[in-house]
Short mmCIF file of C-alpha atoms and ligand atoms in Angstrom, two decimals:
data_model
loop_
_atom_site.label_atom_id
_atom_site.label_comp_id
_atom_site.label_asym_id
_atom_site.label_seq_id
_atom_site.Cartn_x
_atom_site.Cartn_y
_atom_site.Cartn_z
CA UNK A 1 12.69 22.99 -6.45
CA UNK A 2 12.43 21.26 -3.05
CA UNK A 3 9.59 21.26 -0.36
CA UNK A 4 11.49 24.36 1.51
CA UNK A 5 12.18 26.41 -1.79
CA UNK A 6 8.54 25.82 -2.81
CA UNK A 7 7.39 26.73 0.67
CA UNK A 8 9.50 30.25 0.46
CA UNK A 9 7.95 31.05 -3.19
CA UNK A 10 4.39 29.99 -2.40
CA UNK A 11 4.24 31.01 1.54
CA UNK A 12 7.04 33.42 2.30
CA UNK A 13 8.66 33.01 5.83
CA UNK A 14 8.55 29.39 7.36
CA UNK A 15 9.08 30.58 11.22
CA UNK A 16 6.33 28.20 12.37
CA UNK A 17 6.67 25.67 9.81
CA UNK A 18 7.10 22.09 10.24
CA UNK A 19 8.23 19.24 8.03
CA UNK A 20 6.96 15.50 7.91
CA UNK A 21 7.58 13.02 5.24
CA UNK A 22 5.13 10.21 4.47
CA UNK A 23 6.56 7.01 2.71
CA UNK A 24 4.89 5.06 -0.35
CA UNK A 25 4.47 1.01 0.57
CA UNK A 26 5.24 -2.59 -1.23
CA UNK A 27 4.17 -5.66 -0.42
CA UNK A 28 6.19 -8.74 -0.23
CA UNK A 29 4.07 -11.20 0.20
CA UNK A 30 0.21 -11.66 1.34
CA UNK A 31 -1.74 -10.00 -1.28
CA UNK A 32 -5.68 -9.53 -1.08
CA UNK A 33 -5.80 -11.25 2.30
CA UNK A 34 -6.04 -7.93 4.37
CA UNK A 35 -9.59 -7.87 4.02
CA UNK A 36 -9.77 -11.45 4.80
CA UNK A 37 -8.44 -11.52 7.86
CA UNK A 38 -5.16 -12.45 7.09
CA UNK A 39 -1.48 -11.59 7.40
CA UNK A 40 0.26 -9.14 5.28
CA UNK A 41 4.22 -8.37 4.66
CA UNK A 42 4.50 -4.64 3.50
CA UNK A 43 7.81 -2.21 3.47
CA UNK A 44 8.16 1.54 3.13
CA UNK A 45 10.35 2.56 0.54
CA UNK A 46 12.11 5.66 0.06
CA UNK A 47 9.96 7.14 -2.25
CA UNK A 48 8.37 9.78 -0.22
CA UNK A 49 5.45 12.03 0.23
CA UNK A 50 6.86 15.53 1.70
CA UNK A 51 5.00 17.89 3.48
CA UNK A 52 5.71 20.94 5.24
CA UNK A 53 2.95 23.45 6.58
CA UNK A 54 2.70 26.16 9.28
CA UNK A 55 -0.94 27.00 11.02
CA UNK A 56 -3.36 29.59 10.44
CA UNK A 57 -5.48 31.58 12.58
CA UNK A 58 -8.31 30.55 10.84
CA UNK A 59 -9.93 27.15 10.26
CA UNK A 60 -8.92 27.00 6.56
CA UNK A 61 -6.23 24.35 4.83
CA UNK A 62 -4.80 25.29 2.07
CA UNK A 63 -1.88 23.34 0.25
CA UNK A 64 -0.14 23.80 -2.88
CA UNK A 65 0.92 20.52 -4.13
CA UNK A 66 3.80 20.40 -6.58
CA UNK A 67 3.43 17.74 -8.60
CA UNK A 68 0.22 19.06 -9.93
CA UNK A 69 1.04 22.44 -9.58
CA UNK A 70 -2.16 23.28 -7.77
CA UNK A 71 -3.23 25.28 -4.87
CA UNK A 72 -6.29 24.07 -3.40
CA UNK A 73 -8.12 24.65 -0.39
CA UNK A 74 -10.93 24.16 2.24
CA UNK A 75 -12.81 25.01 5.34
CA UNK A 76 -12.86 22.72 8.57
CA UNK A 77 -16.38 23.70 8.64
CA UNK A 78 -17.23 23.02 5.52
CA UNK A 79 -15.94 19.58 4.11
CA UNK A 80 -16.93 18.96 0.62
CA UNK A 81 -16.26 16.80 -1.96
CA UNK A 82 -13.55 18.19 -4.78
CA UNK A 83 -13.16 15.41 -6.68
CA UNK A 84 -9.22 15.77 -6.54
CA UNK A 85 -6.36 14.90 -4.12
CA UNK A 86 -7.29 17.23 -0.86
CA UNK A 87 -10.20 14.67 -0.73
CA UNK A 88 -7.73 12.46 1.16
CA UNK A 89 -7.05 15.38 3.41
CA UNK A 90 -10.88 16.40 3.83
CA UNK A 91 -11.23 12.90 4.73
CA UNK A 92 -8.69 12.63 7.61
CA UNK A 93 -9.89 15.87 9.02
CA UNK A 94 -13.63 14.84 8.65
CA UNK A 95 -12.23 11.24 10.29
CA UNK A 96 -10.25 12.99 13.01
CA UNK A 97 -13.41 15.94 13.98
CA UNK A 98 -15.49 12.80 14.76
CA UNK A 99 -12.37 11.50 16.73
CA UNK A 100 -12.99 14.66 18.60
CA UNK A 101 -9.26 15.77 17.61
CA UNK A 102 -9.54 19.61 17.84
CA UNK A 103 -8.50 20.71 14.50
CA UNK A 104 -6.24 24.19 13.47
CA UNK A 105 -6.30 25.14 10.10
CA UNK A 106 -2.58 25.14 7.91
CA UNK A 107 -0.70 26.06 4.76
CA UNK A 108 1.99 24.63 3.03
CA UNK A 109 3.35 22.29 0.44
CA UNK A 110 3.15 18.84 -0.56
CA UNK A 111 5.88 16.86 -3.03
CA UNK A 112 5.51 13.46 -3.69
CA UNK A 113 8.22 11.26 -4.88
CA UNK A 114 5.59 8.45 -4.67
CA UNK A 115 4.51 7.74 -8.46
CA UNK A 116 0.40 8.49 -8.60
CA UNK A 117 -1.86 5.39 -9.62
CA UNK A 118 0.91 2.95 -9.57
CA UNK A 119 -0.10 1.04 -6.64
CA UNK A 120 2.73 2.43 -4.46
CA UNK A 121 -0.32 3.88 -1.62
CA UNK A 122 0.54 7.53 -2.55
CA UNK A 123 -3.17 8.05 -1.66
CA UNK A 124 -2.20 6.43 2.10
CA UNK A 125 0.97 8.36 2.06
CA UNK A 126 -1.03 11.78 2.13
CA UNK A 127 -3.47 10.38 4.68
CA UNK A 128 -1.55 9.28 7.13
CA UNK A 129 0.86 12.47 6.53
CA UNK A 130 -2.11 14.70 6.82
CA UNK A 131 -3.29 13.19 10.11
CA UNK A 132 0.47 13.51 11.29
CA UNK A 133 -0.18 17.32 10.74
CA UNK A 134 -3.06 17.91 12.15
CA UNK A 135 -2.52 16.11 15.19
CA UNK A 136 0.85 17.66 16.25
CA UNK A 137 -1.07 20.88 15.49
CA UNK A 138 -3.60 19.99 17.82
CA UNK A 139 -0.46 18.20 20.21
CA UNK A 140 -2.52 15.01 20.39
CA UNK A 141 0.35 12.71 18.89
CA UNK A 142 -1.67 9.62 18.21
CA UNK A 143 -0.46 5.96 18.04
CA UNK A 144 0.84 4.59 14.74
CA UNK A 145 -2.13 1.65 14.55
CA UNK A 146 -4.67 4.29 15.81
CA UNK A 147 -3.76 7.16 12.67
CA UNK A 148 -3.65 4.07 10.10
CA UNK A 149 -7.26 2.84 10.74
CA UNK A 150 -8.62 6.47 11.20
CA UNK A 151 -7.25 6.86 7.56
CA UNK A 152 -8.47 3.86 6.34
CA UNK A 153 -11.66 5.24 7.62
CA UNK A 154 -10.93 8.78 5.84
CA UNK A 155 -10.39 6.20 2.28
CA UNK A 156 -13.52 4.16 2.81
CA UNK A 157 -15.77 6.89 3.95
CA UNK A 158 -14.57 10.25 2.20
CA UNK A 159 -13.00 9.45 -0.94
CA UNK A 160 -15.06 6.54 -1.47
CA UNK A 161 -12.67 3.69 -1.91
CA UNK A 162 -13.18 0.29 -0.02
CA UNK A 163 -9.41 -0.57 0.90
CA UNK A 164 -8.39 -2.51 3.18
CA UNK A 165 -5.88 -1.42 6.10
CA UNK A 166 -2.60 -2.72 4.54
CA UNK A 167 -1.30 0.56 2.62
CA UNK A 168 -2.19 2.87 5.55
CA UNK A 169 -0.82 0.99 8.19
CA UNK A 170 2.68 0.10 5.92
CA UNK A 171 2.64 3.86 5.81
CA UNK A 172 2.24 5.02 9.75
CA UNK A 173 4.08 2.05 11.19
CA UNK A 174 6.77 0.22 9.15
CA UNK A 175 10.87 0.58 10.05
CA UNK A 176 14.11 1.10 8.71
CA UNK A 177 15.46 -2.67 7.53
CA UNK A 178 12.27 -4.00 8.67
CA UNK A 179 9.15 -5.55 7.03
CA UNK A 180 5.81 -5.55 8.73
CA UNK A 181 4.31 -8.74 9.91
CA UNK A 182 0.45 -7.53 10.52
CA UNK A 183 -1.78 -9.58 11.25
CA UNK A 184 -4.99 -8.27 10.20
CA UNK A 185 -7.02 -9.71 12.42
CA UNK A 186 -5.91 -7.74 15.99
CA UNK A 187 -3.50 -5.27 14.41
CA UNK A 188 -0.78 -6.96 16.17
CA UNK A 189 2.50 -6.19 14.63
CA UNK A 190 5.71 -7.83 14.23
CA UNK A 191 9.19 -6.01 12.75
CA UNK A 192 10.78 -9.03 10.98
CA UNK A 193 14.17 -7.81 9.67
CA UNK A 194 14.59 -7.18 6.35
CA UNK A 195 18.36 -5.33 4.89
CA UNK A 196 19.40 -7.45 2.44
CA UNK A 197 23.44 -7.51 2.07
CA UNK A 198 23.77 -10.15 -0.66
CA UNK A 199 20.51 -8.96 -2.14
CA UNK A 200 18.29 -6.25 -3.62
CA UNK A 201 14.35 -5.77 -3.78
CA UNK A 202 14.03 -4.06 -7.40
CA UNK A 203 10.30 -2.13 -7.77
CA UNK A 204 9.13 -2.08 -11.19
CA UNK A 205 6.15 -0.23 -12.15
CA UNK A 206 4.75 -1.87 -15.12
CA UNK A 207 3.32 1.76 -16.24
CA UNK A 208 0.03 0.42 -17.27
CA UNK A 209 -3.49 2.02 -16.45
CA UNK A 210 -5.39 0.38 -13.60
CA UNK A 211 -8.70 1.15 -14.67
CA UNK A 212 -9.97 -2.17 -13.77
CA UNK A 213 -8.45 -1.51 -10.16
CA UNK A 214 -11.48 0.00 -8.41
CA UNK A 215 -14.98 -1.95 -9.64
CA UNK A 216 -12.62 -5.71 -9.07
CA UNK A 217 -11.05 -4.92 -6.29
CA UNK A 218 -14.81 -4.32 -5.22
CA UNK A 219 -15.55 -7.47 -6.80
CA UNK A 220 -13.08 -10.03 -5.16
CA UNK A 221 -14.38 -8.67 -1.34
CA UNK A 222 -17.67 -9.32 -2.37
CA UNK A 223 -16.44 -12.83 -3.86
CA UNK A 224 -14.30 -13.36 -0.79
CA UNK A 225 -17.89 -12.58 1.41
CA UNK A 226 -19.97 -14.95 -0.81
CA UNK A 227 -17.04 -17.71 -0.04
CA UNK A 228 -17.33 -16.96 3.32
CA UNK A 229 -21.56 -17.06 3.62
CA UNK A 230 -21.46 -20.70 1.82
CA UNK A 231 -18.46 -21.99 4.13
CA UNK A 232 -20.23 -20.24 7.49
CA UNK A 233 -23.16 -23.35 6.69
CA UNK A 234 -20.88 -25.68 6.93
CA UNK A 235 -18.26 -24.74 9.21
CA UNK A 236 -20.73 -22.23 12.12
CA UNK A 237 -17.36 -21.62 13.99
CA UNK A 238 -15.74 -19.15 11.33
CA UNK A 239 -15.61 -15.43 11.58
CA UNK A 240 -13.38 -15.34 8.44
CA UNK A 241 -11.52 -16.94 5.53
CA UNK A 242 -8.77 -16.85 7.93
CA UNK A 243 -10.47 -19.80 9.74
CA UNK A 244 -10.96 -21.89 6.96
CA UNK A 245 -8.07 -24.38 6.86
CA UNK A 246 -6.67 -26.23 3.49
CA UNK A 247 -8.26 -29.05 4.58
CA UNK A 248 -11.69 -27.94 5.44
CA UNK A 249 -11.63 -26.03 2.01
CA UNK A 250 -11.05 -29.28 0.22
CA UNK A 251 -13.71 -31.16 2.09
CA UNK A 252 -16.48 -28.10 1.94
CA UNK A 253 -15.44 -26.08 -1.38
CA UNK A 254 -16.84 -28.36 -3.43
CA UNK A 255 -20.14 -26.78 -3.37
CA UNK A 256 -18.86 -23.13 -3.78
CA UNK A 257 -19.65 -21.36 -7.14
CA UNK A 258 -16.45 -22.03 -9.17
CA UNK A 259 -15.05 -18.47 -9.63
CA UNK A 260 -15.76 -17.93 -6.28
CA UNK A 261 -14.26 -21.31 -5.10
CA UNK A 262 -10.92 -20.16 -6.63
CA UNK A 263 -11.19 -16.90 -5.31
CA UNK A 264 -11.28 -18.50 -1.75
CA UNK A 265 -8.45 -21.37 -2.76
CA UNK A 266 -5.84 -18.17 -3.14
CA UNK A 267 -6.94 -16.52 -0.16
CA UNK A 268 -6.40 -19.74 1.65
CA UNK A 269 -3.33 -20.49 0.37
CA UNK A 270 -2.07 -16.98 0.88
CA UNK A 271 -2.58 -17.17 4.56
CA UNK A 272 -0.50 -19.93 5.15
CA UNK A 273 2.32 -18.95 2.52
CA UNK A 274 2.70 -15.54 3.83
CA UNK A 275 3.29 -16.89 7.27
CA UNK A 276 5.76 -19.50 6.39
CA UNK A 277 7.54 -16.85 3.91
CA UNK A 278 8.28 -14.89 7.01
CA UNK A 279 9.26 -17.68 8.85
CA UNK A 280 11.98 -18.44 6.47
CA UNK A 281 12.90 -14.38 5.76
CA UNK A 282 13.37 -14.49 9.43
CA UNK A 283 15.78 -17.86 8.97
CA UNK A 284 17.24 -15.67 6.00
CA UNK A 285 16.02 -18.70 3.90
CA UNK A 286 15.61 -15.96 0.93
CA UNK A 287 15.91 -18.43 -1.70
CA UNK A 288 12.79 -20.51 -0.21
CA UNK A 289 10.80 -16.85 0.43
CA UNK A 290 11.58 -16.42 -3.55
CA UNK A 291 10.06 -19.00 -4.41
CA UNK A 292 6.90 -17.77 -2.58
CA UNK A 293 7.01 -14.74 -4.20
CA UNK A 294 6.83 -16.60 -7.45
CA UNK A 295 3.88 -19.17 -5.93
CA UNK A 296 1.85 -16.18 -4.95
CA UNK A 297 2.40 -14.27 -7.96
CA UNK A 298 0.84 -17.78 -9.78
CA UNK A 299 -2.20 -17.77 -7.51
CA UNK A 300 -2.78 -14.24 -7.88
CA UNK A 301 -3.01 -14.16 -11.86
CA UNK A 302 -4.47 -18.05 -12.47
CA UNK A 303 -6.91 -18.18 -9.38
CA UNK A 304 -7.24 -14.31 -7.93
CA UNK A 305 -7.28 -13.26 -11.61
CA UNK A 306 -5.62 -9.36 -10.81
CA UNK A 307 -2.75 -9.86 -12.80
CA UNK A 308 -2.17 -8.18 -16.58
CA UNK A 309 -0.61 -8.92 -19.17
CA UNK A 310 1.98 -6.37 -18.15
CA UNK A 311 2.44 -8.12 -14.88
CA UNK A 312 2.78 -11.45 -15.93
CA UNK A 313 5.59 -10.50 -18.68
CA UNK A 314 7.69 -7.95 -16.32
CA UNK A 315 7.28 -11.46 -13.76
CA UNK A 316 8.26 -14.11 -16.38
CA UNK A 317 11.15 -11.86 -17.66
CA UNK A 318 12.64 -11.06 -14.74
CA UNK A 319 12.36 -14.99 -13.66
CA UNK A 320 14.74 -15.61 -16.49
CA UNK A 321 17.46 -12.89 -15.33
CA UNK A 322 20.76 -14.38 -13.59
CA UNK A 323 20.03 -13.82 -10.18
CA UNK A 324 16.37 -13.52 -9.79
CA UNK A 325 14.80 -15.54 -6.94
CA UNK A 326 11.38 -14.45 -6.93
CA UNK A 327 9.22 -11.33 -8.77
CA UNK A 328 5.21 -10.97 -8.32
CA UNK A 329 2.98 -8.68 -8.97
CA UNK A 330 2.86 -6.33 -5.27
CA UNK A 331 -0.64 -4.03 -4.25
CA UNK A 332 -4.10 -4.18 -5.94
CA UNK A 333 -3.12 -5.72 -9.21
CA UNK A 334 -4.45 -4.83 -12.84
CA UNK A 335 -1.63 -2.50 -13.32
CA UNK A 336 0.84 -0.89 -10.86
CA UNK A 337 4.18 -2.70 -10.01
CA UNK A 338 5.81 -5.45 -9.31
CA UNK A 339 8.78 -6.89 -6.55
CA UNK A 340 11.69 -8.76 -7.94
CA UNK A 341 14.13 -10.17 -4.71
CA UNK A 342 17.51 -10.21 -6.84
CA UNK A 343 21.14 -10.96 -5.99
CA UNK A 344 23.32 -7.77 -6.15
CA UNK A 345 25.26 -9.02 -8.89
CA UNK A 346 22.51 -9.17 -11.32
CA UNK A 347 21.06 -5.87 -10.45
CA UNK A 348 22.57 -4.13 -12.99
CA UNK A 349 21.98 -6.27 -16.01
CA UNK A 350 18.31 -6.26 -14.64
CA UNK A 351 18.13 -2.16 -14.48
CA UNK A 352 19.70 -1.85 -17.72
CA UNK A 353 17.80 -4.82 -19.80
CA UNK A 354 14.58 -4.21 -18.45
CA UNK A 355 13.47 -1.07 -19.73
CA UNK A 356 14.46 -1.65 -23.29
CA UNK A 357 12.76 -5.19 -23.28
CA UNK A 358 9.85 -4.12 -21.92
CA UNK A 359 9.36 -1.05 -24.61
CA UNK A 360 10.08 -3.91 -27.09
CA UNK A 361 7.37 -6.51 -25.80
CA UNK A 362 4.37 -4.19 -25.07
CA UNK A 363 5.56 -0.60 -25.90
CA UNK A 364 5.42 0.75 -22.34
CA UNK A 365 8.14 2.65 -20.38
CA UNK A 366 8.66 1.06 -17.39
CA UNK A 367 10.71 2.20 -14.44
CA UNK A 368 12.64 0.20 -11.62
CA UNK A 369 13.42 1.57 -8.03
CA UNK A 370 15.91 -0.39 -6.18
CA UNK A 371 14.16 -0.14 -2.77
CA UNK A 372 15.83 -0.47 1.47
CA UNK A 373 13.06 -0.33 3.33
CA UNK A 374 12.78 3.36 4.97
CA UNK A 375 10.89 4.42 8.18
CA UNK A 376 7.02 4.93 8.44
CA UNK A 377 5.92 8.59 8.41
CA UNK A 378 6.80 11.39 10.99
CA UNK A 379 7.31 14.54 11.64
CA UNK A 380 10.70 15.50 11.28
C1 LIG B 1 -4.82 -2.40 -2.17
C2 LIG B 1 -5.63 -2.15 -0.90
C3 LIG B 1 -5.06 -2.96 0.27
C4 LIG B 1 -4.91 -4.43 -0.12
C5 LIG B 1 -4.21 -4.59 -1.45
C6 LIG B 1 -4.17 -6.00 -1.95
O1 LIG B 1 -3.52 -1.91 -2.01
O2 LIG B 1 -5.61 -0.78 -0.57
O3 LIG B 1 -5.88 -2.80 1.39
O4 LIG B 1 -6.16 -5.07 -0.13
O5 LIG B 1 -4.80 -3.79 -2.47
O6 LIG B 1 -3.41 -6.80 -1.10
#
């Protein structure tokens, strides 16, 4: 059943209701550096969060989500902790009360097209969906920047998880046949074009559990921080690993702890091959911004260490297809999915062999997604 026939069964007449849809996120390129400072390279892909909802009279939410065929619900005066996925909701109304954003209880249904725990954002898709709803609610249309930190905020602070403001801002702001240049640092934005016509982006998610994801993901900041103490002795002037140049690594890394030392090498590095990636995407060099794909895949599993097993054989494999110019692991790591920039006429050998290889090698059933890169959310 769709959003509308679920609404009907679950909430009878949809006079007042609304629609919005709520994209998941990749990354192409700039991985881990968000929280460093640095520059990231997301799209939105058309696999979608859907919502649709009409108010209430009262200050209750209530939302039957399909996927997990659940109905759960809570008062705006009474935000607590369930443990479950209207958490991320609770959070953007807790986020958005302290915004002083008048909030107006709803009711309605959620899909979700975006797989759960495979490092596509789905978590960021609800967010930023959620604040999309109750802000046209309360007419107080907010910019796109503005509802991606406030549900970074909602991530960090209600559910708990210390993300950085990639997925959310992928979410709220990215366009149609455009990536997202952000640079971290001010939130300034750039749309660099990205509708391939020779080419195809293939999404794979490996399928494997991310347990790992949350405690080293926690981890590598604190790493990244520790980098960052040492280098501040020697070089006062920086604010963040952003500022440290290849050079001044080189001459002041030495006396870095060596795990951490290689920690800071890839977030180096990854700074200045994101931005000349997107220099060349924007020259349509996409053989050159393959081979960064493959370069930061490298750093991410021999110096970042957040690749898997998983990851590294869906990468090598799909290095060896006719066709392939670059494939790295995209998001948080230890699990989830990967990219793979392919020409067109090997996309079908890759959709077909992969799956059957992959059972083969490690038993797992993986899926692909040929991906365009959709619109941020809205309301529709
Ligand atoms: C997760 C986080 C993002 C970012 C990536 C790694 O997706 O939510 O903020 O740090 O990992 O690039």
């Amino acid at each position: 059943m769709n959003t509308d026939e679920l609404f009907h069964q679950h909430f009878g007449a949809d006079d007042e209701a609304f629609s919005l849809r709520s994209p998941g996120r990749v990354n192409l390129i700039g991985e881990h550096i968000d929280y460093n400072d640095g520059f990231v390279l997301p799209i939105a892909v058309p696999l979608e969060v859907h919502l649709k909802v009409r108010p209430r009279a009262d200050r209750r939410v209530e939302l039957y989500a399909a996927e997990f065929d659940e109905r759960l619900s809570f008062s705006l005066d009474n935000l607590r902790h369930q443990n479950t996925w209207i958490d991320y909701v609770q959070g953007v109304a807790r986020e958005l009360a302290g915004a002083s954003v008048p909030l107006h209880g709803f009711e309605g249904v959620v899909t979700s097209g975006v797989p759960v725990a495979s490092g596509l954002s789905s978590s960021a898709a609800i967010e930023v969906a959620a604040a999309l709803a109750f802000t046209h609610l309360a007419q107080q249309p907010m910019a796109a920047v503005d509802i991606a930190k406030l549900c970074q905020k909602a991530e960090n602070n209600f559910v708990g998880v210390n993300c950085g403001i990639m997925d959310q801002m992928a979410v709220a702001a990215c366009r149609a046949d455009h990536a997202l240049l952000l640079d971290c640092r001010d939130f300034s934005t750039r749309q660099v074009p990205f509708r391939l016509k020779n080419h195809a982006l293939i999404v794979t998610d490996s399928a494997a559990p991310r347990t790992l994801a949350g405690s080293a993901y926690n981890e590598r900041r604190a790493q990244c921080e520790a980098g960052l103490a040492y280098l501040q002795t020697k070089l006062p002037h920086i604010v963040s690993l952003r500022d440290v140049t290849p050079a001044e690594l080189t001459e002041h890394g030495t006396g870095l702890d060596p795990v951490v030392r290689k920690r800071v090498q890839h977030v180096v590095d990854e700074i200045a091959r994101t931005i000349y990636a997107c220099e060349e995407l924007e020259k349509e060099n996409l053989a050159v911004f393959g081979q960064c794909m493959n370069a930061s895949h490298e750093s991410l599993a021999q110096l970042y260490e957040v690749s898997s097993p998983e990851l590294d054989w869906l990468t090598d494999w799909a290095r060896q297809q006719p066709g392939v110019l670059g494939s790295r692991l995209t998001g948080a790591g230890f699990g989830g999915c990967t990219v793979t920039l392919i020409e067109n006429s090997g996309v079908d050998a890759f959709l077909a062999g992969l799956p059957p290889a992959y059972k083969a090698a490690l038993n797992r059933d993986a899926r692909c997604w040929v991906c365009t890169a959709v619109d941020g959310a809205q309301v529709l």
